[in-house]
Each structure stands twice: as C-alpha cells, then as structure tokens.
Short mmCIF file of C-alpha atoms in Angstrom, two decimals:
data_model
loop_
_atom_site.label_atom_id
_atom_site.label_comp_id
_atom_site.label_asym_id
_atom_site.label_seq_id
_atom_site.Cartn_x
_atom_site.Cartn_y
_atom_site.Cartn_z
CA MET A 1133 -81.04 121.38 -5.35
CA LYS A 1134 -81.56 121.06 -1.60
CA LYS A 1135 -83.62 118.48 0.25
CA TYR A 1136 -84.92 119.43 3.67
CA GLN A 1137 -86.00 117.25 6.56
CA PHE A 1138 -87.98 119.28 9.10
CA LYS A 1139 -87.94 118.25 12.74
CA VAL A 1140 -90.43 119.93 15.05
CA ASP A 1141 -90.88 118.85 18.65
CA GLU A 1142 -92.60 121.68 20.48
CA PRO A 1143 -95.36 120.53 22.93
CA ALA A 1144 -98.28 122.86 23.56
CA PRO A 1145 -97.83 125.06 26.66
CA GLY A 1146 -99.54 123.83 29.82
CA LYS A 1147 -101.70 125.78 32.24
CA ASP A 1148 -98.73 126.64 34.43
CA ILE A 1149 -97.09 128.37 31.50
CA SER A 1150 -100.19 130.28 30.45
CA ASP A 1151 -100.80 131.40 34.04
CA GLN A 1152 -97.23 132.59 34.24
CA TYR A 1153 -97.82 135.07 31.43
CA LYS A 1154 -101.19 136.49 32.40
CA ASN A 1155 -99.21 139.51 33.49
CA PHE A 1156 -99.05 141.05 30.02
CA GLU A 1157 -97.00 144.03 31.17
CA GLY A 1158 -94.36 141.64 32.45
CA LEU A 1159 -94.54 139.72 29.19
CA TRP A 1160 -93.97 142.94 27.23
CA GLN A 1161 -90.95 143.79 29.35
CA SER A 1162 -89.47 140.36 28.67
CA TYR A 1163 -89.91 140.95 24.93
CA ALA A 1164 -88.48 144.46 25.11
CA THR A 1165 -85.25 143.57 26.89
CA VAL A 1166 -83.42 142.68 23.70
CA LYS A 1167 -83.61 143.95 20.16
CA PRO A 1168 -84.96 141.88 18.58
CA PRO A 1169 -85.59 138.91 20.93
CA ILE A 1170 -85.48 135.31 19.80
CA ILE A 1171 -88.76 133.46 20.36
CA LYS A 1172 -88.71 129.95 18.82
CA PRO A 1173 -85.87 128.51 16.75
CA LEU A 1174 -86.81 125.82 14.21
CA LEU A 1175 -83.91 123.66 13.10
CA THR A 1176 -83.82 121.55 9.95
CA LYS A 1177 -81.10 119.53 8.28
CA ALA A 1178 -80.22 120.13 4.65
CA VAL A 1179 -77.87 118.02 2.52
CA TRP A 1180 -76.02 119.53 -0.41
CA LEU A 1181 -76.09 116.84 -3.12
CA ALA A 1182 -73.29 118.41 -5.11
CA ALA A 1183 -70.75 118.23 -2.27
CA ALA A 1184 -69.97 116.41 0.94
CA SER A 1185 -70.85 119.48 2.96
CA VAL A 1186 -73.81 119.45 5.33
CA VAL A 1187 -75.72 122.65 6.01
CA VAL A 1188 -78.01 123.48 8.94
CA VAL A 1189 -80.85 125.94 8.34
CA LEU A 1190 -82.19 127.95 11.29
CA SER A 1191 -85.52 129.74 11.07
CA VAL A 1192 -86.29 132.30 13.80
CA TRP A 1193 -89.38 134.44 14.43
CA PHE A 1194 -88.89 137.93 15.89
CA TRP A 1195 -91.07 140.43 17.69
CA PRO A 1196 -90.46 143.89 16.13
CA GLY A 1197 -90.39 145.72 19.44
CA PRO A 1198 -88.92 149.13 20.22
CA ALA A 1199 -85.22 149.65 20.81
CA VAL A 1200 -84.86 149.02 24.53
CA ASP A 1201 -81.67 148.32 26.38
CA GLN A 1202 -82.00 146.71 29.80
CA PRO A 1203 -79.01 146.05 32.07
CA ALA A 1204 -77.66 142.52 31.79
CA ALA A 1205 -76.15 140.65 34.70
CA ASN A 1206 -72.52 141.60 35.41
CA LEU A 1207 -72.18 143.95 32.41
CA VAL A 1208 -72.79 146.96 34.67
CA ASP A 1209 -71.74 145.89 38.14
CA PRO A 1210 -71.59 148.63 40.83
CA PRO A 1211 -69.36 147.53 43.73
CA PHE A 1212 -71.61 149.06 46.42
CA GLU A 1213 -75.36 148.82 46.78
CA GLN A 1214 -75.60 152.12 48.65
CA VAL A 1215 -73.28 154.30 46.51
CA ASN A 1216 -73.68 155.21 42.85
CA ILE A 1217 -73.75 158.24 40.56
CA PRO A 1218 -77.29 159.63 40.98
CA PHE A 1219 -79.65 160.59 38.18
CA THR A 1220 -81.12 164.08 37.91
CA ALA A 1221 -84.81 164.19 37.01
CA PHE A 1222 -86.29 166.73 34.57
CA ASN A 1223 -89.96 167.08 33.61
CA LEU A 1224 -91.13 168.49 30.28
CA ASP A 1225 -94.09 168.37 27.95
CA ALA A 1226 -93.52 165.79 25.20
CA GLY A 1227 -95.41 167.86 22.64
CA ASP A 1228 -93.33 170.98 23.26
CA GLY A 1229 -89.88 169.54 23.93
CA GLY A 1230 -87.33 171.89 25.42
CA LYS A 1231 -83.72 172.51 26.46
CA LEU A 1232 -82.52 170.93 29.71
CA LYS A 1233 -79.44 172.24 31.54
CA TYR A 1234 -77.35 169.90 33.68
CA SER A 1235 -75.20 171.01 36.62
CA SER A 1236 -71.94 170.33 34.72
CA GLY A 1237 -72.86 172.87 32.04
CA SER A 1238 -74.20 170.26 29.62
CA ALA A 1239 -77.39 170.82 27.62
CA ILE A 1240 -79.93 168.32 26.33
CA HIS A 1241 -82.02 169.55 23.38
CA ILE A 1242 -85.30 167.67 23.06
CA PRO A 1243 -87.39 168.49 19.98
CA PRO A 1244 -91.20 168.35 19.98
CA GLN A 1245 -92.68 164.86 19.50
CA ALA A 1246 -89.37 163.25 20.51
CA PHE A 1247 -90.94 160.28 22.33
CA LEU A 1248 -92.84 157.18 21.25
CA ASP A 1249 -94.67 154.61 23.36
CA LYS A 1250 -94.05 150.86 23.10
CA ASN A 1251 -96.48 150.66 20.17
CA GLY A 1252 -94.64 153.33 18.21
CA LYS A 1253 -97.27 156.03 18.79
CA PRO A 1254 -96.29 159.62 19.75
CA VAL A 1255 -96.34 160.32 23.47
CA THR A 1256 -98.28 163.33 24.74
CA GLY A 1257 -98.27 164.96 28.13
CA GLU A 1258 -95.53 165.23 30.73
CA VAL A 1259 -92.46 162.99 30.48
CA LYS A 1260 -89.76 162.52 33.11
CA ILE A 1261 -86.16 162.54 31.84
CA LEU A 1262 -83.51 160.84 34.00
CA TYR A 1263 -79.97 161.95 33.23
CA ARG A 1264 -76.49 161.53 34.70
CA GLU A 1265 -72.86 161.94 33.64
CA LEU A 1266 -69.65 160.06 34.41
CA HIS A 1267 -66.34 161.84 33.96
CA ASP A 1268 -63.49 160.29 35.96
CA PRO A 1269 -62.16 156.98 37.38
CA VAL A 1270 -64.16 157.36 40.60
CA ASP A 1271 -67.37 157.73 38.57
CA PHE A 1272 -66.44 154.67 36.50
CA PHE A 1273 -65.64 152.72 39.68
CA VAL A 1274 -68.79 153.37 41.72
CA SER A 1275 -71.09 152.98 38.70
CA GLY A 1276 -69.56 149.64 37.68
CA ILE A 1277 -69.40 150.67 34.03
CA PRO A 1278 -67.21 148.35 31.88
CA MET A 1279 -64.12 150.10 30.55
CA THR A 1280 -62.92 147.61 27.94
CA MET A 1281 -63.98 146.78 24.41
CA ASP A 1282 -62.95 144.39 21.64
CA SER A 1283 -62.32 145.49 18.08
CA ALA A 1284 -60.87 143.42 15.24
CA GLY A 1285 -59.60 140.82 17.69
CA THR A 1286 -57.84 143.33 19.98
CA SER A 1287 -58.90 144.34 23.48
CA TYR A 1288 -58.81 148.07 24.31
CA HIS A 1289 -59.30 150.16 27.42
CA MET A 1290 -61.77 153.00 27.09
CA GLU A 1291 -60.13 156.41 27.67
CA SER A 1292 -63.21 158.52 28.11
CA ALA A 1293 -63.90 162.19 27.52
CA GLY A 1294 -67.13 161.67 29.43
CA MET A 1295 -70.25 159.51 29.44
CA VAL A 1296 -73.94 160.28 29.69
CA GLU A 1297 -76.79 157.98 30.63
CA ILE A 1298 -80.29 159.10 29.74
CA LYS A 1299 -83.71 157.48 29.90
CA ALA A 1300 -87.31 158.65 29.92
CA VAL A 1301 -90.53 157.44 31.55
CA GLN A 1302 -94.18 158.39 31.65
CA HIS A 1303 -96.41 157.12 34.47
CA GLY A 1304 -93.60 154.78 35.51
CA LYS A 1305 -93.32 153.12 32.09
CA PRO A 1306 -90.42 153.61 29.65
CA VAL A 1307 -90.85 155.67 26.50
CA PHE A 1308 -88.58 155.56 23.48
CA VAL A 1309 -86.75 157.94 21.14
CA ASN A 1310 -88.63 158.95 18.01
CA PRO A 1311 -86.15 158.14 15.18
CA GLU A 1312 -87.45 161.14 13.25
CA GLN A 1313 -86.89 163.57 16.15
CA LEU A 1314 -83.51 162.70 17.63
CA ILE A 1315 -82.34 164.21 20.92
CA LEU A 1316 -79.14 166.30 20.81
CA VAL A 1317 -76.76 166.12 23.77
CA GLU A 1318 -74.10 168.80 24.26
CA MET A 1319 -71.97 167.33 27.02
CA ALA A 1320 -69.52 169.50 28.95
CA SER A 1321 -66.19 167.67 28.92
CA ASP A 1322 -62.72 168.24 30.39
CA PHE A 1323 -61.10 166.87 27.22
CA LYS A 1324 -60.66 168.52 23.82
CA GLY A 1325 -59.86 167.25 20.35
CA GLN A 1326 -61.63 165.45 17.51
CA HIS A 1327 -60.03 162.05 18.15
CA TYR A 1328 -62.87 160.67 20.29
CA ASN A 1329 -65.48 158.28 18.94
CA LEU A 1330 -69.01 157.76 20.22
CA TYR A 1331 -69.96 154.39 21.73
CA PHE A 1332 -73.22 152.92 22.98
CA LEU A 1333 -73.30 150.23 25.68
CA ASP A 1334 -75.39 147.50 24.09
CA HIS A 1335 -76.64 145.12 26.79
CA HIS A 1336 -77.96 142.65 24.24
CA ARG A 1337 -74.57 142.28 22.57
CA GLN A 1338 -72.80 142.60 25.94
CA GLN A 1339 -70.31 145.17 24.64
CA TRP A 1340 -69.64 148.75 23.59
CA ILE A 1341 -70.74 149.47 20.01
CA SER A 1342 -69.11 152.21 17.93
CA THR A 1343 -71.69 154.58 16.44
CA GLY A 1344 -69.44 157.20 14.81
CA ASN A 1345 -67.88 160.40 16.08
CA ASP A 1346 -68.90 163.14 18.42
CA VAL A 1347 -68.01 166.73 17.58
CA ALA A 1348 -66.00 168.90 19.97
CA ALA A 1349 -66.06 172.67 20.28
CA ALA A 1350 -65.43 175.23 22.99
CA LEU A 1351 -68.35 175.47 25.39
CA ASP A 1352 -68.24 179.26 25.51
CA THR A 1353 -67.37 180.72 22.10
CA THR A 1354 -67.78 184.50 22.07
CA ASP A 1355 -66.79 185.63 18.58
CA PRO A 1356 -70.12 185.73 16.66
CA ILE A 1357 -68.62 185.24 13.19
CA ASP A 1358 -66.28 182.43 14.22
CA SER A 1359 -69.03 180.85 16.26
CA ARG A 1360 -71.48 180.90 13.36
CA LEU A 1361 -68.95 179.43 10.89
CA LEU A 1362 -67.91 176.74 13.33
CA ARG A 1363 -71.54 175.88 14.08
CA ASP A 1364 -72.19 175.39 10.36
CA LEU A 1365 -69.12 173.17 10.01
CA LEU A 1366 -70.17 171.08 13.00
CA ALA A 1367 -73.62 170.64 11.48
CA THR A 1368 -71.97 169.45 8.25
CA VAL A 1369 -69.91 166.88 10.13
CA ARG A 1370 -72.98 165.58 11.95
CA SER A 1371 -74.95 165.31 8.71
CA ILE A 1372 -72.42 163.00 7.00
CA GLN A 1373 -73.43 159.42 7.71
CA VAL A 1374 -70.66 156.87 7.12
CA PRO A 1375 -72.12 153.42 6.42
CA PRO A 1376 -70.55 150.29 7.97
CA GLU A 1377 -67.44 149.11 6.14
CA PRO A 1378 -68.59 146.27 3.85
CA GLN A 1379 -67.01 142.86 4.26
CA ARG A 1380 -65.21 141.42 1.27
CA PRO A 1381 -67.05 138.23 0.14
CA VAL A 1382 -65.30 134.85 0.35
CA LYS A 1383 -66.01 131.80 -1.80
CA ALA A 1384 -67.21 128.66 -0.04
CA GLY A 1385 -64.68 125.84 0.17
CA LYS A 1386 -65.24 122.34 -1.14
CA ASN A 1387 -66.23 119.52 1.21
CA LYS A 1388 -66.57 121.89 4.17
CA TYR A 1389 -69.14 121.80 6.95
CA ARG A 1390 -71.36 124.86 6.98
CA PHE A 1391 -74.31 126.41 8.78
CA ASP A 1392 -77.05 128.27 6.97
CA ILE A 1393 -78.45 130.74 9.52
CA ASP A 1394 -80.98 133.54 9.13
CA VAL A 1395 -79.17 136.54 10.61
CA ILE A 1396 -80.57 139.82 11.91
CA ASP A 1397 -79.70 142.65 9.51
CA GLU A 1398 -79.23 145.15 12.36
CA GLU A 1399 -76.92 142.73 14.20
CA PHE A 1400 -74.69 141.93 11.22
CA PRO A 1401 -75.01 144.71 8.60
CA GLU A 1402 -71.78 143.57 6.95
CA ILE A 1403 -73.47 140.21 6.17
CA ALA A 1404 -76.92 141.56 5.35
CA LEU A 1405 -75.39 143.14 2.24
CA TYR A 1406 -75.26 139.74 0.51
CA GLU A 1407 -77.78 137.03 -0.32
CA GLY A 1408 -77.06 133.33 0.17
CA VAL A 1409 -74.45 133.71 2.92
CA THR A 1410 -73.59 130.54 4.86
CA PHE A 1411 -71.07 130.06 7.66
CA GLU A 1412 -68.16 127.71 7.12
CA ILE A 1413 -66.49 126.00 10.08
CA GLU A 1414 -62.86 126.98 10.48
CA GLU A 1415 -60.20 124.30 10.12
CA GLY A 1416 -58.75 122.58 13.17
CA GLN A 1417 -61.97 122.13 15.12
CA ALA A 1418 -63.36 118.75 16.10
CA PHE A 1419 -66.76 118.61 14.42
CA ASP A 1420 -69.08 115.60 14.49
CA PRO A 1421 -71.57 115.50 11.56
CA GLY A 1422 -73.92 113.70 13.93
CA LEU A 1423 -74.61 117.08 15.53
CA TYR A 1424 -76.86 117.85 12.57
CA ASP A 1425 -79.26 115.09 13.68
CA ILE A 1426 -79.95 116.73 17.07
CA LEU A 1427 -82.96 118.97 17.57
CA TRP A 1428 -81.23 121.85 19.38
CA GLU A 1429 -83.10 124.02 21.86
CA ASP A 1430 -81.11 127.10 20.87
CA ILE A 1431 -78.80 127.99 18.01
CA SER A 1432 -77.23 131.44 17.89
CA LEU A 1433 -74.63 133.42 16.00
CA LYS A 1434 -72.45 135.99 17.72
CA LYS A 1435 -69.31 137.98 16.97
CA GLU A 1436 -66.50 138.34 19.50
CA SER A 1437 -63.24 140.16 18.78
CA GLY A 1438 -63.97 140.02 15.07
CA GLN A 1439 -64.65 136.27 15.15
CA TYR A 1440 -68.03 134.75 14.24
CA ILE A 1441 -69.14 131.94 16.57
CA VAL A 1442 -72.07 129.54 16.22
CA SER A 1443 -73.45 128.17 19.51
CA LEU A 1444 -75.56 125.00 19.81
CA THR A 1445 -77.40 124.23 23.07
CA LYS A 1446 -79.65 121.41 24.25
CA GLU A 1447 -80.12 120.82 27.99
CA GLU A 1448 -76.60 120.25 29.37
CA ILE A 1449 -75.00 119.91 25.93
CA HIS A 1450 -73.30 122.99 24.52
CA HIS A 1451 -71.00 123.36 21.52
CA GLU A 1452 -69.36 126.41 19.97
CA PHE A 1453 -67.65 126.57 16.60
CA LYS A 1454 -65.63 129.33 14.99
CA VAL A 1455 -67.04 130.11 11.56
CA TYR A 1456 -66.66 132.64 8.75
CA PRO A 1457 -69.20 133.83 6.15
CA VAL A 1458 -68.89 132.37 2.64
CA LEU A 1459 -70.83 132.33 -0.63
CA GLU A 1460 -71.39 129.68 -3.26
CA GLU A 1461 -69.71 130.41 -6.57
CA ARG A 1462 -73.04 131.21 -8.23
CA GLU A 1463 -73.64 133.97 -5.65
CA TYR A 1464 -70.05 135.19 -5.39
CA ASP A 1465 -69.81 137.33 -8.56
CA LYS A 1466 -73.00 139.23 -7.76
CA ALA A 1467 -71.83 139.66 -4.15
CA TYR A 1468 -68.43 140.96 -5.20
CA ALA A 1469 -70.02 143.54 -7.51
CA ALA A 1470 -72.22 144.67 -4.59
CA PHE A 1471 -69.14 144.81 -2.36
CA GLU A 1472 -67.25 147.06 -4.77
CA GLU A 1473 -70.23 149.40 -5.07
CA LYS A 1474 -70.71 149.59 -1.30
CA TYR A 1475 -66.99 150.00 -0.68
CA VAL A 1476 -66.81 152.98 -3.01
CA ALA A 1477 -69.77 154.58 -1.19
CA TYR A 1478 -68.15 153.81 2.17
CA THR A 1479 -64.75 155.33 1.27
CA GLN A 1480 -66.36 158.40 -0.28
CA ALA A 1481 -68.47 159.08 2.83
CA LEU A 1482 -65.50 158.38 5.12
CA ASN A 1483 -63.22 160.76 3.20
CA GLN A 1484 -65.95 163.40 3.10
CA LYS A 1485 -66.41 163.20 6.87
CA LYS A 1486 -62.64 163.29 7.50
CA ALA A 1487 -62.32 166.37 5.28
CA ALA A 1488 -65.13 168.12 7.18
CA GLU A 1489 -63.53 167.19 10.51
CA GLN A 1490 -60.21 168.54 9.25
CA LYS A 1491 -61.88 171.87 8.47
CA VAL A 1492 -63.31 171.97 12.00
CA ASP A 1493 -59.85 171.27 13.40
CA GLU A 1494 -58.26 173.99 11.25
CA MET A 1495 -60.85 176.53 12.38
CA GLN A 1496 -60.29 175.62 16.01
CA ARG A 1497 -56.54 176.07 15.56
CA ALA A 1498 -57.09 179.44 13.88
CA MET A 1499 -59.34 180.57 16.71
CA GLU A 1500 -56.81 179.34 19.26
CA SER A 1501 -54.06 181.42 17.62
CA LYS A 1502 -55.99 184.66 18.13
CA PRO A 1503 -54.63 186.91 20.87
CA GLU A 1504 -56.59 187.35 24.08
CA GLY A 1505 -59.61 189.61 23.64
CA SER A 1506 -59.89 189.16 19.88
CA GLY A 1507 -62.37 186.30 19.96
CA SER A 1508 -62.88 182.86 21.31
CA ARG A 1509 -59.96 180.59 22.20
CA MET A 1510 -60.07 176.84 21.69
CA ALA A 1511 -57.20 174.90 23.19
CA ILE A 1512 -56.12 171.74 21.38
CA ALA A 1513 -54.50 170.13 24.42
CA THR A 1514 -55.83 166.75 25.46
CA ARG A 1515 -57.12 168.03 28.78
CA SER A 1516 -58.46 171.55 29.08
CA ASP A 1517 -58.70 174.09 31.86
CA HIS A 1518 -61.98 175.13 30.21
CA LYS A 1519 -64.91 172.93 29.34
CA THR A 1520 -65.37 171.51 25.86
CA LYS A 1521 -68.78 170.89 24.32
CA ARG A 1522 -69.03 167.40 22.84
CA SER A 1523 -72.16 167.17 20.67
CA PHE A 1524 -73.97 164.06 19.45
CA ASN A 1525 -77.47 162.83 18.63
CA ILE A 1526 -78.92 159.81 20.42
CA PRO A 1527 -81.25 157.41 18.56
CA ARG A 1528 -82.03 155.40 21.70
CA PHE A 1529 -81.91 155.77 25.45
CA GLY A 1530 -79.06 154.25 27.43
CA LEU A 1531 -75.37 154.86 28.15
CA TRP A 1532 -73.28 156.85 25.66
CA ASN A 1533 -69.51 157.26 25.86
CA CYS A 1534 -67.25 159.79 24.08
CA ASP A 1535 -64.14 157.68 23.98
CA ASN A 1536 -60.71 157.08 22.50
CA PRO A 1537 -59.85 153.37 22.93
CA GLY A 1538 -56.31 152.85 24.19
CA SER A 1539 -54.04 150.02 25.19
CA SER A 1540 -53.53 148.36 28.55
CA PRO A 1541 -50.94 149.94 30.87
CA THR A 1542 -47.46 149.61 29.43
CA GLY A 1543 -44.42 149.07 31.60
CA THR A 1544 -43.97 146.78 34.56
CA ALA A 1545 -45.84 143.49 34.95
CA ILE A 1546 -45.83 142.07 38.46
CA ALA A 1547 -47.14 138.87 40.03
CA ALA A 1548 -49.17 140.57 42.76
CA THR A 1549 -50.15 139.38 46.22
CA PHE A 1550 -51.74 141.51 48.93
CA GLN A 1551 -51.70 141.98 52.68
CA ASP A 1552 -52.72 144.54 55.28
CA LYS A 1553 -50.28 146.40 57.54
CA HIS A 1554 -50.39 143.54 60.03
CA ALA A 1555 -49.25 141.07 57.36
CA ASN A 1556 -52.67 139.46 57.18
CA LYS A 1557 -53.18 138.03 53.72
CA LEU A 1558 -55.79 139.69 51.51
CA GLU A 1559 -57.43 137.80 48.65
CA PRO A 1560 -59.26 140.39 46.53
CA GLU A 1561 -61.73 139.35 43.87
CA VAL A 1562 -60.96 142.46 41.80
CA VAL A 1563 -58.18 145.04 41.98
CA PHE A 1564 -58.64 148.51 40.47
CA LEU A 1565 -55.90 150.77 39.07
CA ALA A 1566 -56.03 154.38 37.91
CA ALA A 1567 -53.20 156.28 36.22
CA GLN A 1568 -53.09 160.04 36.52
CA ASN A 1569 -52.64 160.82 32.82
CA ARG A 1570 -55.29 158.42 31.48
CA ASN A 1571 -58.99 158.92 32.08
CA THR A 1572 -59.88 155.26 32.44
CA LEU A 1573 -60.13 152.53 35.05
CA TYR A 1574 -58.22 149.25 34.88
CA ARG A 1575 -59.73 146.17 36.49
CA PHE A 1576 -57.71 143.06 37.32
CA SER A 1577 -59.66 139.97 38.34
CA LYS A 1578 -58.05 137.53 40.79
CA GLU A 1579 -57.22 135.23 37.86
CA ASN A 1580 -55.07 137.97 36.27
CA LEU A 1581 -53.13 139.16 39.29
CA ASN A 1582 -50.09 137.17 38.23
CA ALA A 1583 -49.58 139.89 35.61
CA LEU A 1584 -50.63 143.23 37.08
CA TYR A 1585 -49.42 145.93 34.68
CA PHE A 1586 -48.71 149.54 35.54
CA ASP A 1587 -46.54 152.37 34.22
CA PRO A 1588 -43.88 153.23 36.83
CA GLY A 1589 -43.16 156.55 35.12
CA ILE A 1590 -46.45 158.15 36.18
CA LYS A 1591 -48.58 158.41 39.29
CA ASN A 1592 -50.72 155.35 39.96
CA ILE A 1593 -53.26 154.53 42.63
CA LEU A 1594 -54.44 150.98 43.26
CA TRP A 1595 -57.26 149.73 45.44
CA THR A 1596 -59.62 146.89 46.23
CA ILE A 1597 -62.64 146.24 48.44
CA THR A 1598 -62.44 144.07 51.54
CA PRO A 1599 -65.19 141.59 52.47
CA GLU A 1600 -66.30 144.18 55.05
CA GLU A 1601 -66.80 146.70 52.19
CA LYS A 1602 -63.86 148.82 53.23
CA LEU A 1603 -61.43 150.35 50.75
CA ALA A 1604 -57.87 149.03 50.78
CA VAL A 1605 -55.60 151.48 48.97
CA PHE A 1606 -52.03 151.51 47.66
CA TYR A 1607 -51.11 155.19 47.13
CA PRO A 1608 -48.77 156.79 44.56
CA GLU A 1609 -45.96 157.19 47.10
CA ASP A 1610 -46.29 153.51 48.00
CA PHE A 1611 -45.37 152.61 44.42
CA GLU A 1612 -41.94 154.16 45.04
CA GLN A 1613 -41.09 151.10 47.14
CA LEU A 1614 -41.18 148.87 44.06
CA LYS A 1615 -37.80 148.21 42.48
CA ALA A 1616 -37.08 148.21 38.76
CA ASN A 1617 -37.52 144.85 37.01
CA GLN A 1618 -39.21 143.38 40.06
CA SER A 1619 -41.19 140.31 38.96
CA SER A 1620 -43.33 139.83 42.07
CA TYR A 1621 -44.44 141.99 44.94
CA THR A 1622 -46.69 141.87 47.99
CA PHE A 1623 -48.72 145.07 48.14
CA THR A 1624 -49.25 146.27 51.70
CA MET A 1625 -52.63 147.95 51.54
CA ASN A 1626 -53.90 150.87 53.61
CA ILE A 1627 -57.26 149.77 55.01
CA ILE A 1628 -59.60 152.73 55.41
CA ASP A 1629 -61.22 151.86 58.72
CA LYS A 1630 -64.75 152.73 57.80
CA LYS A 1631 -67.45 151.14 55.69
CA VAL A 1632 -67.79 153.35 52.66
CA ASP A 1633 -71.34 154.63 52.17
CA ASP A 1634 -70.80 158.10 50.70
CA LEU A 1635 -69.55 159.20 47.27
CA GLN A 1636 -67.60 162.15 48.64
CA ASN A 1637 -65.78 159.89 51.09
CA ILE A 1638 -64.74 157.65 48.22
CA ARG A 1639 -63.42 160.64 46.29
CA ALA A 1640 -61.45 161.75 49.34
CA VAL A 1641 -59.87 158.30 49.66
CA LEU A 1642 -59.04 157.75 45.98
CA ASN A 1643 -56.98 160.90 45.62
CA PHE A 1644 -53.69 161.05 43.71
CA ASP A 1645 -52.35 164.00 45.66
CA GLU A 1646 -53.52 163.51 49.22
CA ARG A 1647 -53.28 160.38 51.32
CA ALA A 1648 -56.51 159.64 53.17
CA SER A 1649 -56.57 158.96 56.90
CA THR A 1650 -57.13 155.29 57.66
CA SER A 1651 -59.85 156.36 60.09
CA LEU A 1652 -61.57 158.78 57.66
#
C-alpha cells in the first residue's frame, strides 16, 4: 500500500498576471502551440513500504486543444531573412472542397467539410490554403529545414523525395484538419520507388516523426486497365494501418529508484498499452534521494534516440536522469499477455502492408517491361526523368517529408579550417555540404569541423555564409586539390562578392556543374 504526502505551493495569480492574459486570442494561441500543453504540474512523494525504492508521482492537467504545430526556436532556421521558398495561396469553399493544382504538377484533394475551427466545429465559407514544396538541397538550405533524425539511438540524414508544407486560415486565423475528412496530397517527385517513408516535423517533440509510408506511382499513367488496377492496389496499401510496435514489458528491479509519471498516450503509445508503468533510473547515475523532497516547478518525460529521460527543474536547478519503463510483478503477467496480443496484431498488419506494397512493386515492374506505345511505363530507378506521384493523407497541417533516412557521408574525415583567397581566416558558424547523388543537405557546426566528412568519389559542393551575408563556396573541382588520406586541410573559399537576396542567384551559385562568377 502507498502513502502519499502532497505538497502544493501555488500562490494565487496577481493583477499583473491577470492583465497579461486579458488578450484571450493570445492566450488561445499559447495553449495551441503544443499538443497537448502542460499547465500545472503537481508533485507528491510516495514511499513503497515493501521495498527501499522511492517513487515520485506527477499529476498534470491538459487542455484538449486542436492539433497545432507552431515553429519552435532553431528547429526551422532559415539562414536569410529576405530569401525563402514562397507559399502559393489557393482559395476554396470549405463546404465544397476541391482539387488544387500546384506548379510542379502536384495535386491537393480537399474533401467537403475538411476543416474545423479551434472549437472543433466545421468551418464554412472561404478558406485560404497556403502550400509550398521543397525538392533539392538549395530548397532545404534556404528554408532552414532540419535534415537529421534520431531513431533507435542512431542519427540519420534525411534523403528526401520531396517535402510539402501546407496550412490553412480563415479571416487570418488558423483552421484545422477534420480527422474524418483527411486531405490527400499527390506530390510530384523526381524520385521513384516504394522505399520512402512519410515523416511529419513535430515542433513540440523537436524532431521528425515517422507516420508510415507514402505510395509512389507514375504521374502520367495512360493504360486505362493498368491504371485502374494500380489505383485499386494503392488504395489497399493506404487503407492498411500498421499500429506502433508494442514495447516488451520489463519487470521492476528490487531496491531501485523510480518515478511514477502520468504520460500522454499520444506521446508514448508504446507505454500507454500498459497500466501501472513506472520509470526506473538506469544504473551508474548519481541520484540523491533528497531530490524527492523538493517541490519542482517542472517535471517532464521525453524520449531521445530511443532513450527515456526524466527532467526536473526548479529555478536554476536542473537534473536529468536516464530511465526505462518497468512494471511491478503483479502487473507484469497481465502486461505481457497484452504485449503478445498487440505484437501479433502489429506483425499481421505489417506483413499485410508489405505484401500489398510488393504487389504494387510487381505491377510497376510489369508495366515498365511493356514496350513503348503499349501502355504506361514506370521506371524503378532511384531518380527519374519523369515525375512520380507520391500520395499520402495528412491528418494535420504542417511540414511533411517523403524520405529515406540514410547515413552521414562515408569516406574522408578532415579537420577543416577556412580562409578566403587572400589568406584571411574565416570562422564559419555552420558549413553546408551537398553531394550530387544524395538528395539531402549536411550541416556541420563549428564544433564539428574537426571531423568534416565527405565522399571523395563523387561530386561535392561546400559552402558557408560570411558575416556580411555573402556565400563562400568550395566547388567540386576545388575538391580535386585534396590528397588521399589527408587528415587536415584549409579550404580556400570563393567569396561571391554580392549580398545574396534572391533565390535564383543562390541556385546559380550553388551549382555542381557551373562555377559562379565571384561578382555575380
């Protein structure tokens, strides 16, 4: 049996606080920036009488607001204030919906009643859709989109088949996707194949979140029979929902320190499966039991690179502890039975989806093998001379990425320093690298320039931004100066003698095949 000692020390808000929030629209926006936002944590201390372990219980109230994703500081960080990938605006009647066509050849299918207001009520009248796409390293660079992700403790670079960012407003206020009337995006991509996953940039979690697979098909199929069969197969693939892989339960250890935290089901679906989960502190960490006696201002649970971390904060004091979810023996057997049931459902759905995707791939190969003039052709090459249609539904507005996570550049690692052509030292904050055969963008912060990786067997282009907002570029032919097995090198950068304020100028400078004039 548990005994609880509640500590509450929350003074009533003063007039200055109440005046601050008389702007109720501003208050709503502050609530809507995360899903769901934390309002007031209440911390108590609980002592397990049957063991030496001490458990902290955290109670948190939540506002059940709509799914909104607002940019967080430094997650999306465009390098220039005056240059970015612009949005295209479309207007349509929310009650009617419609099909929007983008300049790249993409299509956005919006069903009737696709929008809800902040109170969850259907939106009527005209709605403005803002839409843009990002397809290459220059797009990724000027937009400041992050191109890395963590999965199972490993860091990956995002090799993208294309990204879309979409949002909607009415009378200047955001509206939200109706979960019962999802919007279908058919993005025109330069890359083919079924090996791309779909990711959403979650600003609350500060990372890319995998949401499943997109489905690829030729943008311009002409054979009516093949097209109809393929369309039906693609619909089957989209209809198969694979649940999150359940996490195998672990028994709690004896005489271990643990935290008992109310978690958000949507944040940690692998934990929400079980009842009675607590978080045990990993061995090898200095933990003072006196921390349980402090009334913390904030306690949070997060997951980074597959590792759960509990954070405790009060004024200038901050502690973080690596933890893992565990169950008491009395809860373990029931949890393991639930795990086995969920794991069977997970594997069945996963295998069903893989089988459907295999059928799509086989049909594409069969259509590709047809001679010219006998029907549609669908190349299986990674990059295509013809556009590919990548289809996916979006349950919320924001940035979506059709992506195949890859590794960092393999090959040479160099301790890099930089100078201009007059031997003046350059000290860049960030250095950017693009490789011709990989549709991604590598970023090296100044702390990591002692190990700048690149593949010497392919074309590379490297650049940075000077304090005067000029581009300093190291072109593919410049890389030929580097010798094999060279451990350090001073890169002599070509300073483009003009402040960059135009997207087309940037594209002209960052060109694999043509060296830009330093005077532009």
